[in-house]
Amino acid sequence: MSECTHDCSTCSSKDCKEKKDFKEKQNELSNVKKVIGIVSGKGGVGKSLVSGILSVLTKRKGFKTAILDADITGPSVPKMFGLTEKAQAMDDKFLLPAITKTGIEVMSINLLLENENDPVVWRGPVIAGAVKQFWTDVVWNEVDFMFVDMPPGTGDVPLTVFQSLPVDGIIIVTSPQELVSMIVGKAVKMANLMNIPVLGIVENMSYYKCPDCGKEISIFGESKIEETASEFGIKTVAKLPIDSKFAALSDGGNIEEFSGDYLDSVLEEIIKLK
C-alpha cells in the first residue's frame, strides 16, 4: 500500500482500513452552514486577529457568525472580544457558547478554564479531541459563517479540523518575510490534499503608514505577497498594516469596534459561499 495522505477521497487502495468518512456530525440543536478555516504555516502572524475581524465584518453584513477557537494551547479569541464569563453547560450534555456584545458566538478553551492564564498541558490526541467536541458538543444554533482559528502548522489540530469538520474554504495568514513562499506553500498543499479551496491570503504587518506624510513604509521588507499568491493560484490578496489601534482593540476586548476596508476583498470571497 502506498503511503497514506489522509485524503480518503483520492485513495485508490481497495483494502485501506482508513477509507471512511471522518466527518463529525453536528448535534441536533446546531445548524452551522459554512465553515472557514483561518490557517498559517507559522505562529505569530495574526490568525486570531484576522479571525476576529472577519467575524465582525460578516456580522455587520447581517450574517449570523461564530468563532471556534481551535488554538487550544494558545487561545486568544475571548480576550479580543472582552469575554470573561465561563461557558455554561446545558442538560449535562451540551455546552452553550459565549455571546459577544454584537451577538457573535464563541467557544474557546479559555471559557472552560478556571483562570485564563492556566496552561493547557495536553498531548496532541487530547487537544484534537477537544476541538472535535467544540464542534459536536456545543449548541451553535443557526450560524451562517463559522470561523475556525487554528494553531500554526500542519499537525494534529489542522488535520483534525480538515477531516472532522465540513470546511468550505481556508484563509491563509502570513507576514512579509523571505520565507513566506515556503510557509504559504505548506498550507496550500495541505488544503489541496484535503480538497479544500483556498479563498484568499492575508498579509498581516504588511506596512506601516506614516501618520505625518502618509507614506507606506515596508518595515519587514518589500512585500512579495502578490508573487506568492500568483505562484499558488490564489486570486484574492489582502494586506493589514502595522497599526497600534489593532493591538489596542484586541488587548482591550474591543475588536468589534474595528474599522477599515483592508479585508473587504477576502470578505467578498467568503460571502460568495453563502
mmCIF file of C-alpha atoms in Angstrom:
data_model
loop_
_atom_site.group_PDB
_atom_site.id
_atom_site.type_symbol
_atom_site.label_atom_id
_atom_site.label_comp_id
_atom_site.label_asym_id
_atom_site.label_seq_id
_atom_site.Cartn_x
_atom_site.Cartn_y
_atom_site.Cartn_z
ATOM 1 C CA MET A 1 0.000 0.000 0.000
ATOM 2 C CA SER A 2 1.309 3.485 -0.813
ATOM 3 C CA GLU A 3 1.863 5.978 1.971
ATOM 4 C CA CYS A 4 -1.410 7.339 3.331
ATOM 5 C CA THR A 5 -2.049 11.040 2.681
ATOM 6 C CA HIS A 6 -5.181 11.045 4.907
ATOM 7 C CA ASP A 7 -7.220 12.118 1.883
ATOM 8 C CA CYS A 8 -9.568 9.183 1.510
ATOM 9 C CA SER A 9 -11.409 10.745 -1.425
ATOM 10 C CA THR A 10 -8.410 10.181 -3.697
ATOM 11 C CA CYS A 11 -7.296 6.850 -2.270
ATOM 12 C CA SER A 12 -7.189 4.009 -4.828
ATOM 13 C CA SER A 13 -6.453 1.259 -2.330
ATOM 14 C CA LYS A 14 -9.184 -1.367 -2.018
ATOM 15 C CA ASP A 15 -8.096 -2.634 1.389
ATOM 16 C CA CYS A 16 -7.301 0.655 3.137
ATOM 17 C CA LYS A 17 -8.690 0.488 6.654
ATOM 18 C CA GLU A 18 -8.779 4.276 6.823
ATOM 19 C CA LYS A 19 -11.138 4.685 3.876
ATOM 20 C CA LYS A 20 -14.157 6.147 5.621
ATOM 21 C CA ASP A 21 -15.846 9.445 6.263
ATOM 22 C CA PHE A 22 -14.174 11.138 9.221
ATOM 23 C CA LYS A 23 -16.679 14.000 9.353
ATOM 24 C CA GLU A 24 -18.223 14.533 12.771
ATOM 25 C CA LYS A 25 -21.947 15.281 12.827
ATOM 26 C CA GLN A 26 -23.320 18.393 14.460
ATOM 27 C CA ASN A 27 -25.691 17.861 17.342
ATOM 28 C CA GLU A 28 -29.402 18.170 16.641
ATOM 29 C CA LEU A 29 -29.552 21.678 18.151
ATOM 30 C CA SER A 30 -26.900 23.173 15.855
ATOM 31 C CA ASN A 31 -27.005 24.323 12.253
ATOM 32 C CA VAL A 32 -23.673 25.692 11.033
ATOM 33 C CA LYS A 33 -23.925 26.339 7.309
ATOM 34 C CA LYS A 34 -20.394 27.383 6.240
ATOM 35 C CA VAL A 35 -17.048 26.725 7.935
ATOM 36 C CA ILE A 36 -13.968 28.818 7.150
ATOM 37 C CA GLY A 37 -10.542 27.804 8.456
ATOM 38 C CA ILE A 38 -8.021 30.536 9.307
ATOM 39 C CA VAL A 39 -4.581 28.961 8.939
ATOM 40 C CA SER A 40 -0.870 29.726 8.690
ATOM 41 C CA GLY A 41 2.386 27.872 8.332
ATOM 42 C CA LYS A 42 3.933 29.597 11.327
ATOM 43 C CA GLY A 43 2.892 31.261 14.564
ATOM 44 C CA GLY A 44 2.675 34.923 15.461
ATOM 45 C CA VAL A 45 1.327 36.163 12.141
ATOM 46 C CA GLY A 46 -2.131 37.241 13.329
ATOM 47 C CA LYS A 47 -4.568 34.396 12.674
ATOM 48 C CA SER A 48 -6.680 35.302 15.685
ATOM 49 C CA LEU A 49 -6.783 38.952 14.656
ATOM 50 C CA VAL A 50 -7.931 38.009 11.161
ATOM 51 C CA SER A 51 -10.488 35.544 12.579
ATOM 52 C CA GLY A 52 -11.864 38.239 14.843
ATOM 53 C CA ILE A 53 -12.026 40.925 12.171
ATOM 54 C CA LEU A 54 -13.676 38.660 9.595
ATOM 55 C CA SER A 55 -16.294 37.528 12.093
ATOM 56 C CA VAL A 56 -17.043 41.155 12.938
ATOM 57 C CA LEU A 57 -17.304 42.152 9.266
ATOM 58 C CA THR A 58 -19.622 39.273 8.336
ATOM 59 C CA LYS A 59 -21.772 40.066 11.359
ATOM 60 C CA ARG A 60 -22.077 43.661 10.168
ATOM 61 C CA LYS A 61 -23.301 42.338 6.824
ATOM 62 C CA GLY A 62 -26.239 40.774 8.647
ATOM 63 C CA PHE A 63 -24.978 37.200 8.858
ATOM 64 C CA LYS A 64 -25.027 35.040 11.974
ATOM 65 C CA THR A 65 -21.402 34.457 12.849
ATOM 66 C CA ALA A 66 -19.361 32.243 15.176
ATOM 67 C CA ILE A 67 -15.741 31.524 16.075
ATOM 68 C CA LEU A 68 -14.446 28.113 17.087
ATOM 69 C CA ASP A 69 -11.087 28.739 18.770
ATOM 70 C CA ALA A 70 -9.113 25.626 17.832
ATOM 71 C CA ASP A 71 -5.832 27.014 19.176
ATOM 72 C CA ILE A 72 -6.170 25.036 22.399
ATOM 73 C CA THR A 73 -2.728 25.782 23.844
ATOM 74 C CA GLY A 74 -2.681 29.454 22.806
ATOM 75 C CA PRO A 75 -6.263 30.744 22.898
ATOM 76 C CA SER A 76 -6.743 34.477 22.464
ATOM 77 C CA VAL A 77 -10.216 34.938 20.990
ATOM 78 C CA PRO A 78 -12.106 35.522 24.290
ATOM 79 C CA LYS A 79 -9.627 38.261 25.255
ATOM 80 C CA MET A 80 -10.140 40.046 21.937
ATOM 81 C CA PHE A 81 -13.891 40.177 22.485
ATOM 82 C CA GLY A 82 -13.780 41.004 26.194
ATOM 83 C CA LEU A 83 -15.389 37.697 27.181
ATOM 84 C CA THR A 84 -14.863 36.876 30.857
ATOM 85 C CA GLU A 85 -17.834 34.680 31.790
ATOM 86 C CA LYS A 86 -17.362 30.932 31.546
ATOM 87 C CA ALA A 87 -19.206 28.719 29.079
ATOM 88 C CA GLN A 88 -22.333 27.156 30.557
ATOM 89 C CA ALA A 89 -23.487 23.544 30.415
ATOM 90 C CA MET A 90 -26.891 22.585 29.022
ATOM 91 C CA ASP A 91 -28.662 19.457 30.291
ATOM 92 C CA ASP A 92 -25.295 17.940 31.301
ATOM 93 C CA LYS A 93 -24.850 17.019 27.649
ATOM 94 C CA PHE A 94 -24.072 20.165 25.668
ATOM 95 C CA LEU A 95 -22.178 23.411 26.111
ATOM 96 C CA LEU A 96 -23.503 26.846 25.286
ATOM 97 C CA PRO A 97 -21.110 29.214 23.512
ATOM 98 C CA ALA A 98 -20.346 32.645 24.895
ATOM 99 C CA ILE A 99 -22.020 35.538 23.105
ATOM 100 C CA THR A 100 -20.147 38.756 22.329
ATOM 101 C CA LYS A 101 -21.573 42.252 22.603
ATOM 102 C CA THR A 102 -22.738 42.216 18.973
ATOM 103 C CA GLY A 103 -24.019 38.634 19.041
ATOM 104 C CA ILE A 104 -21.079 36.559 17.752
ATOM 105 C CA GLU A 105 -20.977 33.042 19.216
ATOM 106 C CA VAL A 106 -17.589 31.942 20.603
ATOM 107 C CA MET A 107 -16.201 28.739 22.056
ATOM 108 C CA SER A 108 -12.649 28.577 23.382
ATOM 109 C CA ILE A 109 -10.783 26.519 25.960
ATOM 110 C CA ASN A 110 -10.281 29.727 27.952
ATOM 111 C CA LEU A 111 -14.025 29.809 28.525
ATOM 112 C CA LEU A 112 -13.700 26.500 30.384
ATOM 113 C CA LEU A 113 -10.531 27.074 32.432
ATOM 114 C CA GLU A 114 -10.741 28.344 35.998
ATOM 115 C CA ASN A 115 -8.148 31.015 35.213
ATOM 116 C CA GLU A 116 -7.395 32.317 31.725
ATOM 117 C CA ASN A 117 -3.669 32.098 32.478
ATOM 118 C CA ASP A 118 -3.782 28.375 33.297
ATOM 119 C CA PRO A 119 -1.689 26.415 30.771
ATOM 120 C CA VAL A 120 -3.186 23.566 28.776
ATOM 121 C CA VAL A 121 -0.583 20.811 29.057
ATOM 122 C CA TRP A 122 -2.129 18.152 26.832
ATOM 123 C CA ARG A 123 -0.773 15.828 24.188
ATOM 124 C CA GLY A 124 -1.847 16.085 20.553
ATOM 125 C CA PRO A 125 -4.651 13.482 20.519
ATOM 126 C CA VAL A 126 -6.314 15.043 23.577
ATOM 127 C CA ILE A 127 -6.127 18.514 22.005
ATOM 128 C CA ALA A 128 -7.585 17.172 18.762
ATOM 129 C CA GLY A 129 -10.388 15.524 20.744
ATOM 130 C CA ALA A 130 -11.238 18.833 22.404
ATOM 131 C CA VAL A 131 -11.550 20.516 19.008
ATOM 132 C CA LYS A 132 -13.951 17.791 17.862
ATOM 133 C CA GLN A 133 -16.049 18.324 20.985
ATOM 134 C CA PHE A 134 -16.225 22.048 20.317
ATOM 135 C CA TRP A 135 -17.952 21.062 17.073
ATOM 136 C CA THR A 136 -20.151 18.205 18.309
ATOM 137 C CA ASP A 137 -20.978 19.180 21.908
ATOM 138 C CA VAL A 138 -21.565 22.929 21.592
ATOM 139 C CA VAL A 139 -25.011 24.263 20.739
ATOM 140 C CA TRP A 140 -24.142 26.599 17.867
ATOM 141 C CA ASN A 141 -27.747 27.413 16.959
ATOM 142 C CA GLU A 142 -28.192 28.949 13.471
ATOM 143 C CA VAL A 143 -24.804 30.071 12.134
ATOM 144 C CA ASP A 144 -24.192 31.326 8.602
ATOM 145 C CA PHE A 145 -20.400 31.506 8.880
ATOM 146 C CA MET A 146 -18.155 29.839 11.433
ATOM 147 C CA PHE A 147 -14.501 30.860 11.534
ATOM 148 C CA VAL A 148 -12.087 28.278 12.941
ATOM 149 C CA ASP A 149 -8.994 29.914 14.415
ATOM 150 C CA MET A 150 -6.345 27.207 14.060
ATOM 151 C CA PRO A 151 -2.899 26.785 15.582
ATOM 152 C CA PRO A 152 0.024 27.171 13.153
ATOM 153 C CA GLY A 153 1.462 24.392 11.039
ATOM 154 C CA THR A 154 0.105 21.177 9.588
ATOM 155 C CA GLY A 155 -0.078 18.993 12.698
ATOM 156 C CA ASP A 156 -2.791 17.243 14.686
ATOM 157 C CA VAL A 157 -5.294 20.070 15.052
ATOM 158 C CA PRO A 158 -5.340 21.336 11.443
ATOM 159 C CA LEU A 159 -5.591 17.735 10.247
ATOM 160 C CA THR A 160 -8.425 17.078 12.703
ATOM 161 C CA VAL A 161 -10.299 20.194 11.577
ATOM 162 C CA PHE A 162 -9.884 19.374 7.880
ATOM 163 C CA GLN A 163 -11.005 15.773 8.357
ATOM 164 C CA SER A 164 -13.694 16.187 11.026
ATOM 165 C CA LEU A 165 -15.398 19.476 10.126
ATOM 166 C CA PRO A 166 -17.083 20.306 6.796
ATOM 167 C CA VAL A 167 -14.575 23.047 5.926
ATOM 168 C CA ASP A 168 -15.750 25.064 2.913
ATOM 169 C CA GLY A 169 -12.546 27.023 2.437
ATOM 170 C CA ILE A 170 -9.491 28.466 4.154
ATOM 171 C CA ILE A 171 -7.887 31.871 4.518
ATOM 172 C CA ILE A 172 -4.086 31.809 4.818
ATOM 173 C CA VAL A 173 -2.473 34.417 7.054
ATOM 174 C CA THR A 174 1.186 35.325 6.660
ATOM 175 C CA SER A 175 3.700 38.144 7.113
ATOM 176 C CA PRO A 176 6.152 39.884 4.746
ATOM 177 C CA GLN A 177 9.273 37.723 5.047
ATOM 178 C CA GLU A 178 11.525 35.901 2.628
ATOM 179 C CA LEU A 179 10.269 32.535 3.870
ATOM 180 C CA VAL A 180 6.657 33.382 3.044
ATOM 181 C CA SER A 181 6.537 31.367 -0.190
ATOM 182 C CA MET A 182 7.638 28.177 1.535
ATOM 183 C CA ILE A 183 5.331 28.729 4.510
ATOM 184 C CA VAL A 184 2.308 29.504 2.347
ATOM 185 C CA GLY A 185 3.142 26.541 0.134
ATOM 186 C CA LYS A 186 2.830 24.126 3.037
ATOM 187 C CA ALA A 187 -0.645 25.423 3.914
ATOM 188 C CA VAL A 188 -1.771 25.360 0.279
ATOM 189 C CA LYS A 189 -0.548 21.807 -0.288
ATOM 190 C CA MET A 190 -2.250 20.550 2.857
ATOM 191 C CA ALA A 191 -5.518 22.166 1.734
ATOM 192 C CA ASN A 192 -5.115 20.575 -1.695
ATOM 193 C CA LEU A 193 -4.607 17.149 -0.120
ATOM 194 C CA MET A 194 -7.939 17.601 1.656
ATOM 195 C CA ASN A 195 -9.695 19.053 -1.425
ATOM 196 C CA ILE A 196 -10.390 22.315 0.391
ATOM 197 C CA PRO A 197 -10.275 25.558 -1.627
ATOM 198 C CA VAL A 198 -8.048 28.484 -0.650
ATOM 199 C CA LEU A 199 -10.305 31.547 -0.614
ATOM 200 C CA GLY A 200 -7.588 34.128 -0.116
ATOM 201 C CA ILE A 201 -4.393 35.168 1.583
ATOM 202 C CA VAL A 202 -3.903 37.952 4.130
ATOM 203 C CA GLU A 203 -0.528 39.562 4.690
ATOM 204 C CA ASN A 204 -0.508 40.950 8.221
ATOM 205 C CA MET A 205 2.012 43.617 9.322
ATOM 206 C CA SER A 206 2.395 44.390 5.633
ATOM 207 C CA TYR A 207 3.457 48.011 6.033
ATOM 208 C CA TYR A 208 3.403 50.990 8.369
ATOM 209 C CA LYS A 209 1.681 54.170 7.225
ATOM 210 C CA CYS A 210 3.426 57.327 8.392
ATOM 211 C CA PRO A 211 0.873 59.469 10.280
ATOM 212 C CA ASP A 212 2.586 62.661 9.091
ATOM 213 C CA CYS A 213 3.210 62.181 5.367
ATOM 214 C CA GLY A 214 1.040 59.128 4.648
ATOM 215 C CA LYS A 215 3.923 57.181 3.091
ATOM 216 C CA GLU A 216 3.726 53.395 3.383
ATOM 217 C CA ILE A 217 6.928 52.044 4.901
ATOM 218 C CA SER A 218 7.806 48.349 4.482
ATOM 219 C CA ILE A 219 9.363 47.718 7.885
ATOM 220 C CA PHE A 220 9.844 43.980 7.315
ATOM 221 C CA GLY A 221 10.968 44.337 3.720
ATOM 222 C CA GLU A 222 9.150 44.713 0.438
ATOM 223 C CA SER A 223 6.036 42.597 0.143
ATOM 224 C CA LYS A 224 6.118 39.602 -2.177
ATOM 225 C CA ILE A 225 2.600 38.512 -1.421
ATOM 226 C CA GLU A 226 1.260 39.103 -4.936
ATOM 227 C CA GLU A 227 4.008 36.944 -6.433
ATOM 228 C CA THR A 228 3.403 34.237 -3.846
ATOM 229 C CA ALA A 229 -0.345 34.292 -4.450
ATOM 230 C CA SER A 230 0.214 34.017 -8.194
ATOM 231 C CA GLU A 231 2.635 31.125 -7.700
ATOM 232 C CA PHE A 232 -0.023 29.096 -5.898
ATOM 233 C CA GLY A 233 -3.030 30.258 -7.910
ATOM 234 C CA ILE A 234 -4.567 32.337 -5.135
ATOM 235 C CA LYS A 235 -6.639 35.136 -6.646
ATOM 236 C CA THR A 236 -7.615 37.143 -3.570
ATOM 237 C CA VAL A 237 -4.976 39.082 -1.622
ATOM 238 C CA ALA A 238 -5.438 41.487 1.286
ATOM 239 C CA LYS A 239 -2.984 43.445 3.408
ATOM 240 C CA LEU A 240 -3.247 44.559 7.025
ATOM 241 C CA PRO A 241 -0.900 47.347 8.085
ATOM 242 C CA ILE A 242 1.005 47.664 11.339
ATOM 243 C CA ASP A 243 -1.363 49.764 13.393
ATOM 244 C CA SER A 244 -1.302 50.217 17.161
ATOM 245 C CA LYS A 245 -5.089 50.599 17.067
ATOM 246 C CA PHE A 246 -5.463 46.904 16.234
ATOM 247 C CA ALA A 247 -3.444 45.903 19.288
ATOM 248 C CA ALA A 248 -5.349 48.332 21.492
ATOM 249 C CA LEU A 249 -8.701 46.982 20.316
ATOM 250 C CA SER A 250 -7.600 43.376 20.830
ATOM 251 C CA ASP A 251 -5.990 43.928 24.226
ATOM 252 C CA GLY A 252 -8.966 45.944 25.411
ATOM 253 C CA GLY A 253 -11.521 43.363 24.315
ATOM 254 C CA ASN A 254 -12.993 45.756 21.776
ATOM 255 C CA ILE A 255 -12.233 44.133 18.426
ATOM 256 C CA GLU A 256 -15.882 44.649 17.472
ATOM 257 C CA GLU A 257 -15.079 48.367 17.151
ATOM 258 C CA PHE A 258 -12.678 47.646 14.266
ATOM 259 C CA SER A 259 -12.924 49.953 11.274
ATOM 260 C CA GLY A 260 -11.255 49.735 7.875
ATOM 261 C CA ASP A 261 -11.686 48.136 4.461
ATOM 262 C CA TYR A 262 -8.439 46.153 4.481
ATOM 263 C CA LEU A 263 -10.119 42.735 4.345
ATOM 264 C CA ASP A 264 -13.071 43.598 2.113
ATOM 265 C CA SER A 265 -11.773 41.546 -0.825
ATOM 266 C CA VAL A 266 -11.496 38.453 1.387
ATOM 267 C CA LEU A 267 -14.919 39.160 2.866
ATOM 268 C CA GLU A 268 -16.417 39.160 -0.641
ATOM 269 C CA GLU A 269 -14.990 35.702 -1.344
ATOM 270 C CA ILE A 270 -16.422 34.366 1.898
ATOM 271 C CA ILE A 271 -19.888 35.755 1.229
ATOM 272 C CA LYS A 272 -19.880 34.106 -2.202
ATOM 273 C CA LEU A 273 -20.060 30.766 -0.394
ATOM 274 C CA LYS A 274 -23.492 31.606 1.019
#
